[in-house]
Structure formats: structure tokens, C-alpha cells
CSV table of C-alpha atoms in Angstrom, one decimal:
chain,number,residue,atom,x,y,z
A,10,UNK,CA,9.0,-12.0,22.4
A,11,UNK,CA,10.2,-12.4,18.8
A,12,UNK,CA,10.2,-15.5,16.7
A,13,UNK,CA,13.0,-16.5,14.3
A,14,UNK,CA,11.8,-18.8,11.5
A,15,UNK,CA,14.8,-18.7,9.2
A,16,UNK,CA,17.7,-17.2,11.0
A,17,UNK,CA,18.4,-13.7,12.3
A,18,UNK,CA,18.0,-12.0,8.9
A,19,UNK,CA,15.0,-13.9,7.6
A,20,UNK,CA,11.6,-14.8,9.1
A,21,UNK,CA,12.2,-12.6,12.2
A,22,UNK,CA,8.9,-11.3,13.7
A,23,UNK,CA,9.0,-9.0,16.7
A,24,UNK,CA,12.1,-8.2,18.8
A,25,UNK,CA,15.0,-10.4,19.7
A,26,UNK,CA,17.5,-8.5,21.8
A,27,UNK,CA,18.0,-5.1,20.2
A,28,UNK,CA,17.1,-6.4,16.7
A,29,UNK,CA,13.6,-5.7,15.5
A,30,UNK,CA,12.1,-7.6,12.5
A,31,UNK,CA,8.8,-7.6,10.7
A,32,UNK,CA,7.3,-8.1,7.3
A,33,UNK,CA,6.0,-5.6,4.7
A,34,UNK,CA,4.2,-6.7,1.6
A,35,UNK,CA,5.7,-10.2,2.1
A,36,UNK,CA,9.3,-8.9,2.4
A,37,UNK,CA,11.2,-9.4,5.6
A,38,UNK,CA,13.0,-6.4,7.1
A,39,UNK,CA,15.2,-5.8,10.1
A,40,UNK,CA,16.5,-2.8,12.0
A,41,UNK,CA,18.6,-2.4,15.1
A,42,UNK,CA,17.3,-0.6,18.1
A,43,UNK,CA,19.8,1.8,19.8
A,44,UNK,CA,21.0,0.4,23.1
A,45,UNK,CA,19.9,2.0,26.3
A,46,UNK,CA,22.8,3.1,28.6
A,47,UNK,CA,20.9,1.6,31.5
A,48,UNK,CA,20.7,-1.8,29.9
A,49,UNK,CA,23.3,-4.3,30.9
A,50,UNK,CA,25.5,-5.5,28.0
A,51,UNK,CA,27.3,-8.8,28.0
A,52,UNK,CA,30.5,-9.3,26.0
A,53,UNK,CA,28.5,-11.4,23.5
A,54,UNK,CA,25.9,-8.7,23.0
A,55,UNK,CA,28.5,-6.0,22.5
A,56,UNK,CA,30.4,-8.1,20.0
A,57,UNK,CA,27.2,-8.9,18.0
A,58,UNK,CA,26.3,-5.2,17.9
A,59,UNK,CA,29.8,-4.3,16.8
A,60,UNK,CA,29.7,-6.9,14.0
A,61,UNK,CA,26.3,-5.7,12.9
A,62,UNK,CA,27.3,-2.1,12.9
A,63,UNK,CA,30.5,-2.8,10.8
A,64,UNK,CA,28.4,-4.8,8.3
A,65,UNK,CA,25.7,-2.2,8.1
A,66,UNK,CA,28.2,0.6,7.4
A,67,UNK,CA,29.7,-1.4,4.5
A,68,UNK,CA,26.4,-2.5,2.9
A,69,UNK,CA,24.8,0.9,3.2
A,70,UNK,CA,27.9,2.4,1.4
A,71,UNK,CA,27.7,-0.1,-1.5
A,72,UNK,CA,23.9,-0.3,-1.7
A,73,UNK,CA,23.5,0.7,-5.3
A,74,UNK,CA,25.8,-2.1,-6.3
A,75,UNK,CA,24.2,-4.8,-4.2
A,76,UNK,CA,20.7,-3.9,-5.4
A,77,UNK,CA,21.8,-5.6,-8.7
A,78,UNK,CA,24.3,-8.0,-7.2
A,79,UNK,CA,21.8,-9.6,-4.8
A,80,UNK,CA,18.7,-9.0,-6.9
A,81,UNK,CA,18.1,-12.7,-7.5
A,82,UNK,CA,18.5,-13.6,-3.8
A,83,UNK,CA,15.8,-11.1,-2.7
A,84,UNK,CA,13.2,-13.9,-2.1
A,85,UNK,CA,10.8,-12.7,0.7
A,86,UNK,CA,13.6,-10.3,1.8
A,87,UNK,CA,15.2,-7.3,0.3
A,88,UNK,CA,18.5,-7.4,-1.6
A,89,UNK,CA,19.9,-5.3,1.2
A,90,UNK,CA,19.0,-7.8,3.8
A,91,UNK,CA,20.3,-10.7,1.7
A,92,UNK,CA,23.7,-9.0,1.4
A,93,UNK,CA,23.7,-8.1,5.2
A,94,UNK,CA,23.1,-11.7,6.0
A,95,UNK,CA,25.9,-13.0,3.8
A,96,UNK,CA,28.5,-10.5,4.9
A,97,UNK,CA,27.6,-10.8,8.6
A,98,UNK,CA,27.9,-14.5,8.5
A,99,UNK,CA,30.8,-15.0,6.2
A,100,UNK,CA,33.0,-11.9,6.0
A,101,UNK,CA,33.5,-10.3,9.4
A,102,UNK,CA,37.0,-10.6,10.9
A,103,UNK,CA,39.2,-8.9,13.5
A,104,UNK,CA,39.5,-9.4,17.2
A,105,UNK,CA,36.8,-8.3,19.6
A,106,UNK,CA,35.8,-5.6,20.0
A,107,UNK,CA,37.5,-4.3,16.9
A,108,UNK,CA,35.7,-6.1,14.1
A,109,UNK,CA,36.2,-5.4,10.4
A,110,UNK,CA,34.9,-6.5,7.0
A,111,UNK,CA,37.1,-9.2,5.4
A,112,UNK,CA,36.8,-7.8,1.9
A,113,UNK,CA,38.3,-11.0,0.3
A,114,UNK,CA,35.2,-12.9,1.5
A,115,UNK,CA,32.6,-10.1,1.1
A,116,UNK,CA,30.7,-11.0,-2.0
A,117,UNK,CA,28.9,-7.9,-3.2
A,118,UNK,CA,27.3,-9.9,-6.1
A,119,UNK,CA,26.2,-13.5,-6.0
A,120,UNK,CA,25.0,-15.5,-9.0
A,121,UNK,CA,25.8,-18.3,-11.4
A,122,UNK,CA,27.2,-16.4,-14.3
A,123,UNK,CA,30.9,-16.9,-15.2
A,124,UNK,CA,33.2,-14.6,-13.2
A,125,UNK,CA,36.0,-12.4,-14.5
A,126,UNK,CA,39.1,-14.0,-15.8
A,127,UNK,CA,42.5,-12.6,-14.6
A,128,UNK,CA,41.1,-9.2,-13.4
A,129,UNK,CA,43.5,-6.4,-12.4
A,130,UNK,CA,43.3,-2.7,-11.6
A,131,UNK,CA,45.4,0.3,-12.2
A,132,UNK,CA,45.2,3.5,-10.0
A,133,UNK,CA,48.2,5.4,-11.4
A,134,UNK,CA,46.1,8.0,-13.2
A,135,UNK,CA,44.6,10.7,-11.0
A,136,UNK,CA,40.9,10.7,-10.6
A,137,UNK,CA,40.2,7.2,-12.0
A,138,UNK,CA,40.6,3.5,-11.6
A,139,UNK,CA,41.2,1.3,-14.6
A,140,UNK,CA,39.8,-2.3,-14.4
A,141,UNK,CA,41.2,-4.9,-16.8
A,142,UNK,CA,40.2,-8.5,-17.5
A,143,UNK,CA,40.7,-11.2,-20.1
A,144,UNK,CA,38.0,-12.2,-22.5
A,145,UNK,CA,36.5,-15.5,-21.4
A,146,UNK,CA,33.2,-15.2,-23.4
A,147,UNK,CA,33.8,-18.6,-25.0
A,148,UNK,CA,34.0,-20.4,-21.7
A,149,UNK,CA,31.2,-21.7,-19.3
A,150,UNK,CA,28.0,-19.7,-19.6
A,151,UNK,CA,29.8,-16.4,-20.3
A,152,UNK,CA,28.4,-14.2,-23.1
A,153,UNK,CA,30.3,-11.7,-25.3
A,154,UNK,CA,27.7,-9.1,-24.3
A,155,UNK,CA,27.9,-9.5,-20.6
A,156,UNK,CA,28.4,-6.1,-18.9
A,157,UNK,CA,31.1,-5.4,-16.3
A,158,UNK,CA,30.0,-4.4,-12.8
A,159,UNK,CA,32.7,-2.4,-11.1
A,160,UNK,CA,32.9,-1.1,-7.5
A,161,UNK,CA,35.3,1.3,-5.8
A,162,UNK,CA,34.6,1.4,-2.0
A,163,UNK,CA,36.2,4.1,0.2
A,164,UNK,CA,36.2,2.8,3.8
A,165,UNK,CA,37.4,6.1,5.2
A,166,UNK,CA,34.5,8.1,3.7
A,167,UNK,CA,32.1,5.2,4.0
A,168,UNK,CA,31.0,5.7,0.4
A,169,UNK,CA,31.4,4.1,-3.0
A,170,UNK,CA,31.5,4.7,-6.7
A,171,UNK,CA,30.0,2.0,-8.9
A,172,UNK,CA,29.2,1.2,-12.5
A,173,UNK,CA,26.8,-1.7,-13.1
A,174,UNK,CA,26.5,-1.4,-16.9
A,175,UNK,CA,30.2,-1.2,-17.9
A,176,UNK,CA,32.1,-2.5,-20.9
A,177,UNK,CA,31.3,-5.8,-22.6
A,178,UNK,CA,33.2,-8.9,-21.4
A,179,UNK,CA,35.0,-9.0,-24.8
A,180,UNK,CA,36.3,-5.4,-24.4
A,181,UNK,CA,38.5,-6.3,-21.4
A,182,UNK,CA,38.8,-2.8,-19.9
A,183,UNK,CA,36.8,-0.1,-18.2
A,184,UNK,CA,37.7,3.2,-16.6
A,185,UNK,CA,35.8,4.3,-13.5
A,186,UNK,CA,36.0,8.0,-12.6
A,187,UNK,CA,36.4,8.7,-8.9
A,188,UNK,CA,36.2,12.1,-6.9
A,189,UNK,CA,39.4,14.1,-6.5
A,190,UNK,CA,38.6,14.0,-2.8
A,191,UNK,CA,39.6,10.3,-2.8
A,192,UNK,CA,43.3,11.2,-3.5
A,193,UNK,CA,45.4,9.5,-0.8
A,194,UNK,CA,42.6,7.3,0.5
A,195,UNK,CA,42.7,3.5,0.4
A,196,UNK,CA,40.0,2.1,-1.7
A,197,UNK,CA,38.7,-1.5,-2.0
A,198,UNK,CA,38.0,-2.8,-5.5
A,199,UNK,CA,35.5,-5.4,-6.7
A,200,UNK,CA,34.1,-6.5,-10.0
A,201,UNK,CA,31.4,-8.9,-11.4
A,202,UNK,CA,29.4,-9.4,-14.6
A,203,UNK,CA,25.7,-9.1,-15.5
A,204,UNK,CA,24.0,-10.3,-18.6
A,205,UNK,CA,22.9,-7.7,-21.1
A,206,UNK,CA,19.3,-8.4,-20.3
A,207,UNK,CA,20.0,-8.3,-16.5
A,208,UNK,CA,18.7,-11.8,-16.0
A,209,UNK,CA,21.9,-13.2,-14.5
A,210,UNK,CA,24.9,-12.0,-12.4
A,211,UNK,CA,28.2,-13.5,-11.4
A,212,UNK,CA,29.8,-13.8,-8.0
A,213,UNK,CA,31.9,-10.7,-7.4
A,214,UNK,CA,35.7,-10.9,-7.4
A,215,UNK,CA,37.8,-8.9,-4.9
A,216,UNK,CA,40.7,-7.2,-6.6
A,217,UNK,CA,42.5,-6.0,-3.5
A,218,UNK,CA,43.0,-2.4,-2.2
A,219,UNK,CA,45.0,0.5,-3.6
A,220,UNK,CA,45.7,4.2,-2.9
A,221,UNK,CA,43.7,6.6,-5.0
A,222,UNK,CA,45.5,9.4,-6.8
């Protein structure tokens, strides 16, 4: 029997249902055990597995980005698990059994640094996405040297392109090159900021979806 000390994604020791948890070097980890066809599955179990699978596919695809975006929330757990927990509990929508990620609520970076001001994107040029924002380096705790963190997620291919040391906040624009194989695919777009020394990050901002060219 497993024990849960701090919720399903933190402090789990042993097995609870088909979710197995443990600790390695003081860091909590989790994995999901494939279901046996012979095992009975209630509607609730099926729904939870579907939600978990949808979340896992998304977080795995954007892992390089969340490694920095959730770096400071990785306390006795990995950044990956911290992101899994947040998205699973706050950003899964849809109607059973067809669940999906609610990108508007899926923070891929979480922190106290000032967020982007009036961010927009432009996908008109083939093979690239242009991110634009206004300079708000004189407001809040923003810094002129903060670096843009930019993410292009392709749900169809379950992969992403990211840049975590982009242009300074004062520059207001950054181009991210994307593969030509993305042409015609819908992509989901996010951005955040990180300080030049990497000591702080902002919450991410969802910039909507678009069709890659």
C-alpha cells in the first residue's frame, strides 16, 4: 500500500492505483504503470489515466522549457514533476473521456518576475515565428537585461521548439526558427522572462495558437 504525504505528485511512497512513487536522493518521482487488460477499470480510473496521459504528453514535449520555467519550484521534487502537478490540477479540460490541455491555463513557467507586456506573435513568414512585446523594464521588478523565454509547441507532432535565452526585454522582438515540417500545423505559443543571471523567472503568458507556414 502506498502513502501520500503531500498530494499525488509529492510525497508519494509505494503504489497508489497504477501510479508508483518513490524518492531518489531526496527528490520525489512518479511513474504510471501500464494497465493490465484483466484489471477492472472504473470510469473514474479511466478518466484519471486519460488526464495523466494528456498531461504527460504535453510536459514531455516542452521539457527543455519547463526545466528552467519550474526550476525554482523543484523543492524535493523535479521541475518535471512540479510542472506535471500544476498542469494536471489546473489546466486539463474537455469532456470525458476526451480530455485535453487548456493552454490558456497551462503555465510552462512560474515565478515572481514581471511578465511580458502586450505580447503578440506573427507567423506570416515561412519557417519562423516572430514574438513581439513592449518594453516594461521600468515597471515592477523587471530588468532591462531580462531574457525572453519563447516556446512553440506542436501538438500534432508532440514536440516543441524553444529559446530560453532570447532577446533582452528592452529589445521587444525575437524570431524563433521552426522546422519546415511544421508548415500547415497548428502551434501553441508561449513566452516568459528570465533574469540575465538566471535567478528569477516570470509566469508564462499564453499567446494563442496559429498555423505555421
